[in-house]
Amino acid sequence: MTVFWIATIVLAFGMAGLLGLALVRGQRNTGPAESFDLQVYRDQLGEVDRDLQRGVISKEDAERLRTEISRRILSADAKATSETAATAQPNGLGYTVAALIGATLIGGSYWIYSQLGAPGYGDLGLATRLDMAEEARENRPSQDSAESQLPAGDAAEIQPEYADLVKRLRGAVSERPGDLQGHVLLARSEAAMGNYVAAYRAQERVLSIKGDRATSKDYADLADMMVLAAGGYVSPEAERVLEAALSRDDQNGVARYYMGLMMAQTGRPDVAFRVWDGLLRRSPPDATWVPPILAQIEEMAQRAGVDDYQVPSVAAAPGPTAEDLESAEDMSPEDRQQMIQGMVARLSDRLATEGGPPEDWARLISSLGVLGDEAQAIAIWNNAQEVFADNPDALNIVREGARAAGLVL
């Protein structure tokens, strides 16, 4: 570092000195243009004398030419003298301008380097940066280490009836370790309460029970819970789960989003940007991974060196209306369930990312009641009571949705 700063200071002062010297000298070695005219006129006087000696011109013509050339010499000499006086640069002004340029050059160079430079860092070529990213990926903390480093957060306020329901569910699955539906419900309930470690352990049991029947979504749900348990960090264990999800469905949106996040966390913003940009362009606007991608992709494009990136526009999809639910009564049970689940998922995602009026919260809770997802309905009702705690009128509207779902009397 000492050698670097010495070389930088010497170069900066050297360049400032050269510019200052040019300003202080402030003159042309060639002189004014009239000086060339004087030299030509003197040469003409010599030519007149030689022509007279050879007899080419008479004495009268020679005298007349000498007079004319002498007049021109006097005129040119007067102009040269005045030009030199007019173009002479005051020494004080030259020194002042030189000092200002020197200070600007030296101070500006230091400021630019302080903003863009990194003292003490060596050259980071592409190959070196790729090696560093690979090393960071291989040596990053484990899932357990990441969880242990998280600060203890405030316990979420849970309604007593919901907490009692989850407690009974824990006891039930402990007595029936092979109960698939019980473990599925427990994983969702623990996640809804913010107990992500317990949630992903329950989800691991789901995968164990399903065995080869486990789907890409099952693995993606497990990875999602593991990342949330680690505070948004994608651990090596979560990465292996994501790879298992993508091996079953390489277009799984949740898995692809988290793989992009892992690349961003390990020094590969270029890969993260390509993954997220491709996923964003292929995803429906109500996909759960669209909002977090939109929140980060511009920064990721900048880190990846992509200039003038235009984010694709997406719009949130509405949830089910009363007419939607009424028309679903004429469908087959399977079609009705699928339609309601899709619309409920879109409404839930929109409220989670953007919020919404109390009517939408009431609609979501009542729709979850139609689907029989009591645990999720209770979680949404608890969340709504926090959101609208200062608005009794809005809370009464949401309470009607909870009453329709059978959550309150």
Tab-separated table of C-alpha atoms in Angstrom:
chain	number	residue	atom	x	y	z
A	1	MET	CA	0.000	0.000	0.000
A	2	THR	CA	2.858	2.428	0.753
A	3	VAL	CA	4.345	1.936	-2.703
A	4	PHE	CA	0.906	2.398	-4.286
A	5	TRP	CA	0.234	5.684	-2.537
A	6	ILE	CA	3.741	7.007	-3.248
A	7	ALA	CA	3.412	6.200	-6.954
A	8	THR	CA	-0.069	7.739	-7.077
A	9	ILE	CA	1.033	10.961	-5.376
A	10	VAL	CA	4.106	11.309	-7.597
A	11	LEU	CA	2.029	10.825	-10.762
A	12	ALA	CA	-0.653	13.262	-9.625
A	13	PHE	CA	1.817	16.000	-8.678
A	14	GLY	CA	3.848	15.352	-11.833
A	15	MET	CA	0.845	15.833	-14.115
A	16	ALA	CA	-0.283	18.898	-12.163
A	17	GLY	CA	3.242	20.346	-12.446
A	18	LEU	CA	3.395	19.859	-16.229
A	19	LEU	CA	0.023	21.540	-16.720
A	20	GLY	CA	0.998	24.380	-14.394
A	21	LEU	CA	4.329	24.925	-16.177
A	22	ALA	CA	2.581	25.219	-19.520
A	23	LEU	CA	0.253	27.865	-18.106
A	24	VAL	CA	2.956	29.866	-16.325
A	25	ARG	CA	5.237	30.034	-19.370
A	26	GLY	CA	2.312	31.256	-21.472
A	27	GLN	CA	4.280	32.100	-24.647
A	28	ARG	CA	4.987	30.807	-28.153
A	29	ASN	CA	8.568	30.158	-29.136
A	30	THR	CA	7.762	30.980	-32.769
A	31	GLY	CA	6.831	34.597	-31.996
A	32	PRO	CA	4.046	36.592	-33.673
A	33	ALA	CA	3.140	36.167	-37.348
A	34	GLU	CA	4.665	39.584	-38.264
A	35	SER	CA	8.134	38.202	-37.375
A	36	PHE	CA	7.974	36.008	-40.476
A	37	ASP	CA	7.033	39.067	-42.564
A	38	LEU	CA	10.106	40.948	-41.274
A	39	GLN	CA	12.364	38.084	-42.315
A	40	VAL	CA	10.818	38.070	-45.806
A	41	TYR	CA	11.276	41.830	-46.210
A	42	ARG	CA	14.925	41.644	-45.157
A	43	ASP	CA	15.494	38.929	-47.724
A	44	GLN	CA	13.890	41.193	-50.354
A	45	LEU	CA	16.315	44.010	-49.485
A	46	GLY	CA	19.193	41.612	-50.117
A	47	GLU	CA	17.689	40.603	-53.459
A	48	VAL	CA	17.431	44.285	-54.510
A	49	ASP	CA	21.154	44.822	-53.811
A	50	ARG	CA	22.108	41.715	-55.805
A	51	ASP	CA	19.922	42.741	-58.739
A	52	LEU	CA	21.558	46.178	-58.769
A	53	GLN	CA	25.056	44.697	-58.825
A	54	ARG	CA	24.137	42.410	-61.741
A	55	GLY	CA	22.632	45.368	-63.620
A	56	VAL	CA	19.168	43.885	-63.685
A	57	ILE	CA	17.599	47.091	-62.277
A	58	SER	CA	18.650	50.726	-62.366
A	59	LYS	CA	19.765	52.811	-59.364
A	60	GLU	CA	16.477	54.747	-59.386
A	61	ASP	CA	14.415	51.527	-59.271
A	62	ALA	CA	16.665	50.090	-56.575
A	63	GLU	CA	16.212	53.182	-54.414
A	64	ARG	CA	12.447	53.136	-54.903
A	65	LEU	CA	12.250	49.427	-53.964
A	66	ARG	CA	14.425	49.958	-50.868
A	67	THR	CA	12.119	52.763	-49.732
A	68	GLU	CA	8.978	50.644	-50.174
A	69	ILE	CA	10.463	47.585	-48.465
A	70	SER	CA	11.779	49.686	-45.586
A	71	ARG	CA	8.302	51.153	-45.099
A	72	ARG	CA	6.870	47.651	-44.892
A	73	ILE	CA	9.566	46.613	-42.431
A	74	LEU	CA	8.718	49.511	-40.119
A	75	SER	CA	5.000	48.709	-40.294
A	76	ALA	CA	5.519	44.999	-39.599
A	77	ASP	CA	7.879	45.729	-36.740
A	78	ALA	CA	5.351	48.032	-35.108
A	79	LYS	CA	2.619	45.389	-35.377
A	80	ALA	CA	4.912	42.668	-33.969
A	81	THR	CA	5.773	44.821	-30.966
A	82	SER	CA	2.117	45.608	-30.178
A	83	GLU	CA	1.100	41.959	-30.650
A	84	THR	CA	3.734	40.775	-28.201
A	85	ALA	CA	2.601	43.276	-25.591
A	86	ALA	CA	-1.071	42.380	-26.058
A	87	THR	CA	-0.556	38.613	-25.754
A	88	ALA	CA	1.790	38.735	-22.778
A	89	GLN	CA	0.233	36.761	-19.881
A	90	PRO	CA	0.379	38.232	-16.343
A	91	ASN	CA	2.448	36.000	-14.101
A	92	GLY	CA	0.005	36.289	-11.183
A	93	LEU	CA	-2.921	35.010	-13.261
A	94	GLY	CA	-0.870	32.140	-14.633
A	95	TYR	CA	0.207	31.017	-11.179
A	96	THR	CA	-3.365	31.241	-9.866
A	97	VAL	CA	-4.836	29.166	-12.695
A	98	ALA	CA	-2.008	26.624	-12.388
A	99	ALA	CA	-2.660	26.276	-8.659
A	100	LEU	CA	-6.408	25.765	-9.230
A	101	ILE	CA	-5.825	23.114	-11.894
A	102	GLY	CA	-3.301	21.319	-9.707
A	103	ALA	CA	-5.640	21.291	-6.713
A	104	THR	CA	-8.535	20.085	-8.872
A	105	LEU	CA	-6.460	17.322	-10.436
A	106	ILE	CA	-5.012	16.045	-7.163
A	107	GLY	CA	-8.153	16.488	-5.049
A	108	GLY	CA	-10.457	15.148	-7.772
A	109	SER	CA	-8.293	12.078	-8.291
A	110	TYR	CA	-8.370	11.296	-4.576
A	111	TRP	CA	-12.156	11.789	-4.386
A	112	ILE	CA	-12.852	9.548	-7.392
A	113	TYR	CA	-10.621	6.816	-6.005
A	114	SER	CA	-12.245	7.076	-2.580
A	115	GLN	CA	-15.637	6.509	-4.234
A	116	LEU	CA	-14.716	3.790	-6.726
A	117	GLY	CA	-11.433	2.339	-5.549
A	118	ALA	CA	-10.672	-0.318	-2.969
A	119	PRO	CA	-7.350	0.326	-1.194
A	120	GLY	CA	-5.506	-2.869	-0.417
A	121	TYR	CA	-7.387	-5.034	-2.916
A	122	GLY	CA	-5.556	-6.766	-5.687
A	123	ASP	CA	-6.812	-7.239	-9.209
A	124	LEU	CA	-10.000	-9.317	-9.402
A	125	GLY	CA	-10.180	-10.851	-12.837
A	126	LEU	CA	-13.138	-12.914	-13.983
A	127	ALA	CA	-11.443	-16.247	-13.312
A	128	THR	CA	-10.465	-15.121	-9.802
A	129	ARG	CA	-13.966	-13.952	-9.016
A	130	LEU	CA	-15.466	-17.223	-10.246
A	131	ASP	CA	-13.056	-19.162	-8.053
A	132	MET	CA	-13.949	-16.988	-5.061
A	133	ALA	CA	-17.665	-17.531	-5.678
A	134	GLU	CA	-17.190	-21.290	-5.905
A	135	GLU	CA	-15.163	-21.283	-2.699
A	136	ALA	CA	-17.826	-19.220	-0.926
A	137	ARG	CA	-20.473	-21.647	-2.088
A	138	GLU	CA	-18.564	-24.694	-0.882
A	139	ASN	CA	-17.616	-23.213	2.496
A	140	ARG	CA	-20.814	-21.432	3.458
A	141	PRO	CA	-22.436	-22.165	6.852
A	142	SER	CA	-24.658	-25.187	7.365
A	143	GLN	CA	-28.368	-25.066	8.161
A	144	ASP	CA	-27.801	-25.664	11.884
A	145	SER	CA	-25.096	-22.994	12.015
A	146	ALA	CA	-27.296	-20.427	10.293
A	147	GLU	CA	-30.206	-21.160	12.619
A	148	SER	CA	-27.989	-20.851	15.709
A	149	GLN	CA	-26.720	-17.441	14.602
A	150	LEU	CA	-30.191	-15.913	14.279
A	151	PRO	CA	-31.159	-13.596	17.142
A	152	ALA	CA	-34.136	-14.621	19.214
A	153	GLY	CA	-37.204	-12.892	17.824
A	154	ASP	CA	-40.369	-11.811	19.590
A	155	ALA	CA	-42.945	-14.551	19.839
A	156	ALA	CA	-45.889	-14.037	17.517
A	157	GLU	CA	-49.243	-13.382	19.119
A	158	ILE	CA	-51.352	-16.481	18.539
A	159	GLN	CA	-55.003	-16.837	19.376
A	160	PRO	CA	-55.443	-19.300	22.264
A	161	GLU	CA	-57.853	-21.505	20.316
A	162	TYR	CA	-55.425	-21.830	17.440
A	163	ALA	CA	-52.482	-22.562	19.747
A	164	ASP	CA	-54.549	-25.227	21.489
A	165	LEU	CA	-55.457	-26.737	18.105
A	166	VAL	CA	-51.795	-26.985	17.087
A	167	LYS	CA	-50.868	-28.444	20.470
A	168	ARG	CA	-53.442	-31.193	20.048
A	169	LEU	CA	-52.194	-31.796	16.516
A	170	ARG	CA	-48.627	-32.268	17.752
A	171	GLY	CA	-49.787	-34.832	20.232
A	172	ALA	CA	-51.818	-36.644	17.593
A	173	VAL	CA	-48.977	-37.009	15.099
A	174	SER	CA	-46.561	-38.085	17.831
A	175	GLU	CA	-48.916	-40.969	18.564
A	176	ARG	CA	-49.384	-41.731	14.844
A	177	PRO	CA	-45.969	-41.204	13.185
A	178	GLY	CA	-47.252	-42.637	9.898
A	179	ASP	CA	-50.180	-40.223	9.611
A	180	LEU	CA	-49.438	-38.384	6.355
A	181	GLN	CA	-52.294	-35.872	6.497
A	182	GLY	CA	-51.529	-35.114	10.124
A	183	HIS	CA	-47.915	-34.265	9.341
A	184	VAL	CA	-48.924	-32.191	6.305
A	185	LEU	CA	-51.314	-30.176	8.472
A	186	LEU	CA	-48.739	-29.871	11.250
A	187	ALA	CA	-46.089	-28.525	8.868
A	188	ARG	CA	-48.491	-25.870	7.581
A	189	SER	CA	-49.667	-24.956	11.078
A	190	GLU	CA	-46.151	-24.614	12.463
A	191	ALA	CA	-45.206	-22.431	9.490
A	192	ALA	CA	-48.289	-20.271	10.029
A	193	MET	CA	-47.202	-19.735	13.631
A	194	GLY	CA	-43.651	-18.843	12.559
A	195	ASN	CA	-42.140	-22.056	13.957
A	196	TYR	CA	-40.203	-22.758	10.781
A	197	VAL	CA	-37.747	-25.243	12.311
A	198	ALA	CA	-40.608	-27.386	13.590
A	199	ALA	CA	-42.376	-26.856	10.278
A	200	TYR	CA	-39.574	-28.192	8.107
A	201	ARG	CA	-39.001	-31.117	10.446
A	202	ALA	CA	-42.658	-32.033	10.042
A	203	GLN	CA	-42.270	-31.623	6.287
A	204	GLU	CA	-39.232	-33.926	6.344
A	205	ARG	CA	-41.479	-36.515	7.937
A	206	VAL	CA	-43.975	-35.947	5.107
A	207	LEU	CA	-41.285	-36.750	2.553
A	208	SER	CA	-40.216	-39.801	4.530
A	209	ILE	CA	-43.775	-41.134	4.589
A	210	LYS	CA	-44.354	-40.478	0.893
A	211	GLY	CA	-41.028	-41.914	-0.190
A	212	ASP	CA	-40.835	-42.152	-3.991
A	213	ARG	CA	-44.290	-40.584	-4.245
A	214	ALA	CA	-42.975	-37.241	-2.994
A	215	THR	CA	-43.471	-34.522	-5.599
A	216	SER	CA	-41.413	-31.542	-6.643
A	217	LYS	CA	-43.778	-29.323	-4.663
A	218	ASP	CA	-43.194	-31.380	-1.517
A	219	TYR	CA	-39.451	-30.810	-1.783
A	220	ALA	CA	-39.905	-27.125	-2.675
A	221	ASP	CA	-42.118	-26.657	0.397
A	222	LEU	CA	-39.410	-28.220	2.555
A	223	ALA	CA	-36.736	-25.930	1.086
A	224	ASP	CA	-39.000	-22.922	1.602
A	225	MET	CA	-39.398	-23.719	5.290
A	226	MET	CA	-35.660	-24.341	5.697
A	227	VAL	CA	-34.787	-20.980	4.128
A	228	LEU	CA	-37.306	-19.192	6.344
A	229	ALA	CA	-35.916	-20.988	9.395
A	230	ALA	CA	-32.435	-19.702	8.464
A	231	GLY	CA	-33.611	-16.109	8.087
A	232	GLY	CA	-33.644	-16.101	4.281
A	233	TYR	CA	-30.323	-17.899	3.885
A	234	VAL	CA	-30.061	-20.843	1.454
A	235	SER	CA	-27.883	-23.419	3.189
A	236	PRO	CA	-26.109	-26.385	1.535
A	237	GLU	CA	-28.811	-28.660	2.956
A	238	ALA	CA	-31.548	-26.477	1.482
A	239	GLU	CA	-29.698	-26.449	-1.849
A	240	ARG	CA	-29.745	-30.253	-1.979
A	241	VAL	CA	-33.494	-30.196	-1.341
A	242	LEU	CA	-33.932	-27.653	-4.139
A	243	GLU	CA	-31.951	-29.868	-6.491
A	244	ALA	CA	-34.256	-32.758	-5.611
A	245	ALA	CA	-37.275	-30.559	-6.396
A	246	LEU	CA	-35.835	-29.463	-9.743
A	247	SER	CA	-34.890	-33.014	-10.666
A	248	ARG	CA	-38.620	-33.836	-10.488
A	249	ASP	CA	-39.786	-30.613	-12.152
A	250	ASP	CA	-37.177	-28.257	-13.586
A	251	GLN	CA	-39.808	-25.509	-13.919
A	252	ASN	CA	-40.785	-25.435	-10.256
A	253	GLY	CA	-41.029	-21.712	-9.532
A	254	VAL	CA	-40.264	-21.829	-5.795
A	255	ALA	CA	-37.195	-23.993	-6.350
A	256	ARG	CA	-35.899	-21.836	-9.195
A	257	TYR	CA	-36.388	-18.659	-7.164
A	258	TYR	CA	-34.404	-20.027	-4.232
A	259	MET	CA	-31.678	-21.370	-6.516
A	260	GLY	CA	-31.310	-17.857	-7.899
A	261	LEU	CA	-31.195	-16.473	-4.364
A	262	MET	CA	-28.474	-18.969	-3.457
A	263	MET	CA	-26.413	-17.834	-6.460
A	264	ALA	CA	-26.821	-14.197	-5.404
A	265	GLN	CA	-25.694	-15.038	-1.864
A	266	THR	CA	-22.542	-16.834	-3.085
A	267	GLY	CA	-21.189	-14.173	-5.449
A	268	ARG	CA	-22.860	-15.140	-8.742
A	269	PRO	CA	-25.304	-12.300	-9.466
A	270	ASP	CA	-24.992	-13.047	-13.191
A	271	VAL	CA	-26.476	-16.521	-12.751
A	272	ALA	CA	-29.086	-15.248	-10.280
A	273	PHE	CA	-30.202	-12.582	-12.752
A	274	ARG	CA	-30.558	-15.064	-15.619
A	275	VAL	CA	-32.549	-17.474	-13.450
A	276	TRP	CA	-34.867	-14.799	-12.078
A	277	ASP	CA	-35.360	-12.987	-15.368
A	278	GLY	CA	-36.310	-16.198	-17.146
A	279	LEU	CA	-38.614	-17.229	-14.295
A	280	LEU	CA	-40.242	-13.802	-14.165
A	281	ARG	CA	-41.027	-13.805	-17.882
A	282	ARG	CA	-42.616	-17.268	-17.724
A	283	SER	CA	-44.587	-16.821	-14.493
A	284	PRO	CA	-48.206	-15.783	-14.081
A	285	PRO	CA	-48.613	-12.441	-12.322
A	286	ASP	CA	-50.090	-14.072	-9.216
A	287	ALA	CA	-47.179	-16.462	-8.620
A	288	THR	CA	-45.840	-16.291	-5.069
A	289	TRP	CA	-42.252	-15.746	-6.203
A	290	VAL	CA	-43.012	-12.764	-8.450
A	291	PRO	CA	-43.074	-10.038	-5.713
A	292	PRO	CA	-39.680	-10.966	-4.177
A	293	ILE	CA	-38.119	-11.169	-7.633
A	294	LEU	CA	-39.512	-7.757	-8.585
A	295	ALA	CA	-38.088	-6.314	-5.359
A	296	GLN	CA	-34.550	-7.501	-6.143
A	297	ILE	CA	-34.068	-8.020	-9.875
A	298	GLU	CA	-33.088	-4.439	-10.747
A	299	GLU	CA	-30.264	-4.531	-8.209
A	300	MET	CA	-29.302	-7.988	-9.466
A	301	ALA	CA	-29.219	-6.712	-13.063
A	302	GLN	CA	-26.901	-3.892	-11.996
A	303	ARG	CA	-24.605	-6.299	-10.140
A	304	ALA	CA	-24.595	-8.580	-13.177
A	305	GLY	CA	-23.525	-5.707	-15.448
A	306	VAL	CA	-26.815	-5.507	-17.366
A	307	ASP	CA	-27.470	-1.907	-18.393
A	308	ASP	CA	-30.897	-0.408	-19.108
A	309	TYR	CA	-32.769	-3.485	-17.881
A	310	GLN	CA	-36.515	-3.165	-18.308
A	311	VAL	CA	-38.524	-5.050	-15.695
A	312	PRO	CA	-41.485	-6.903	-17.248
A	313	SER	CA	-44.762	-5.476	-15.985
A	314	VAL	CA	-46.992	-7.793	-13.962
A	315	ALA	CA	-50.336	-7.219	-12.307
A	316	ALA	CA	-51.855	-8.835	-9.274
A	317	ALA	CA	-54.780	-11.122	-9.949
A	318	PRO	CA	-58.039	-10.694	-7.977
A	319	GLY	CA	-59.384	-13.256	-5.579
A	320	PRO	CA	-62.707	-15.106	-5.802
A	321	THR	CA	-65.862	-13.045	-5.617
A	322	ALA	CA	-69.207	-14.189	-4.276
A	323	GLU	CA	-70.319	-14.830	-7.852
A	324	ASP	CA	-67.255	-17.022	-8.417
A	325	LEU	CA	-68.081	-19.138	-5.384
A	326	GLU	CA	-71.747	-19.360	-6.391
A	327	SER	CA	-70.911	-20.476	-9.933
A	328	ALA	CA	-68.605	-23.111	-8.498
A	329	GLU	CA	-71.634	-24.856	-6.979
A	330	ASP	CA	-72.589	-26.116	-10.468
A	331	MET	CA	-69.196	-27.758	-11.045
A	332	SER	CA	-68.079	-31.229	-10.143
A	333	PRO	CA	-66.501	-31.469	-6.682
A	334	GLU	CA	-63.002	-31.877	-8.155
A	335	ASP	CA	-63.330	-28.927	-10.564
A	336	ARG	CA	-64.898	-26.734	-7.909
A	337	GLN	CA	-62.149	-27.514	-5.438
A	338	GLN	CA	-59.429	-26.797	-8.005
A	339	MET	CA	-60.996	-23.500	-9.104
A	340	ILE	CA	-61.464	-22.241	-5.555
A	341	GLN	CA	-57.958	-23.285	-4.523
A	342	GLY	CA	-56.417	-21.360	-7.421
A	343	MET	CA	-58.360	-18.179	-6.720
A	344	VAL	CA	-57.786	-18.415	-2.981
A	345	ALA	CA	-54.046	-18.828	-3.535
A	346	ARG	CA	-53.954	-15.704	-5.723
A	347	LEU	CA	-55.922	-13.682	-3.198
A	348	SER	CA	-53.733	-14.882	-0.328
A	349	ASP	CA	-50.546	-13.965	-2.193
A	350	ARG	CA	-51.861	-10.494	-3.014
A	351	LEU	CA	-52.882	-9.756	0.561
A	352	ALA	CA	-49.549	-11.040	1.868
A	353	THR	CA	-47.506	-8.844	-0.464
A	354	GLU	CA	-49.681	-5.778	-1.087
A	355	GLY	CA	-52.378	-5.817	1.571
A	356	GLY	CA	-55.970	-5.032	0.711
A	357	PRO	CA	-59.360	-3.837	1.966
A	358	PRO	CA	-61.144	-5.708	4.781
A	359	GLU	CA	-63.622	-7.155	2.282
A	360	ASP	CA	-60.800	-9.106	0.631
A	361	TRP	CA	-59.610	-10.431	4.000
A	362	ALA	CA	-63.145	-11.552	4.827
A	363	ARG	CA	-63.461	-13.194	1.407
A	364	LEU	CA	-60.174	-15.060	1.884
A	365	ILE	CA	-61.135	-16.395	5.325
A	366	SER	CA	-64.579	-17.517	4.183
A	367	SER	CA	-63.050	-19.153	1.086
A	368	LEU	CA	-60.600	-21.076	3.250
A	369	GLY	CA	-63.606	-22.250	5.254
A	370	VAL	CA	-65.182	-23.553	2.055
A	371	LEU	CA	-61.965	-25.448	1.332
A	372	GLY	CA	-61.915	-26.904	4.831
A	373	ASP	CA	-58.478	-25.406	5.575
A	374	GLU	CA	-59.328	-24.382	9.121
A	375	ALA	CA	-55.736	-23.960	10.276
A	376	GLN	CA	-54.904	-21.510	7.497
A	377	ALA	CA	-58.193	-19.667	8.018
A	378	ILE	CA	-57.345	-19.219	11.706
A	379	ALA	CA	-53.865	-17.951	10.806
A	380	ILE	CA	-55.303	-15.386	8.378
A	381	TRP	CA	-57.907	-14.332	10.957
A	382	ASN	CA	-55.171	-13.816	13.550
A	383	ASN	CA	-53.153	-11.759	11.069
A	384	ALA	CA	-56.207	-9.672	10.153
A	385	GLN	CA	-56.832	-8.825	13.813
A	386	GLU	CA	-53.310	-7.401	13.986
A	387	VAL	CA	-53.636	-5.486	10.699
A	388	PHE	CA	-57.004	-3.911	11.576
A	389	ALA	CA	-56.491	-3.574	15.327
A	390	ASP	CA	-56.891	0.228	15.071
A	391	ASN	CA	-59.907	0.061	12.745
A	392	PRO	CA	-62.930	-1.529	14.496
A	393	ASP	CA	-65.239	-1.067	11.511
A	394	ALA	CA	-62.841	-2.880	9.169
A	395	LEU	CA	-62.302	-5.598	11.775
A	396	ASN	CA	-66.065	-6.167	11.989
A	397	ILE	CA	-66.130	-6.774	8.236
A	398	VAL	CA	-63.354	-9.326	8.518
A	399	ARG	CA	-65.129	-10.915	11.514
A	400	GLU	CA	-68.089	-11.646	9.263
A	401	GLY	CA	-65.798	-13.682	7.027
A	402	ALA	CA	-64.467	-15.502	10.070
A	403	ARG	CA	-68.033	-16.164	11.222
A	404	ALA	CA	-68.880	-17.590	7.776
A	405	ALA	CA	-65.872	-19.918	8.110
A	406	GLY	CA	-67.099	-21.059	11.534
A	407	LEU	CA	-64.187	-19.516	13.433
A	408	VAL	CA	-66.204	-17.169	15.645
A	409	LEU	CA	-69.777	-17.144	16.937
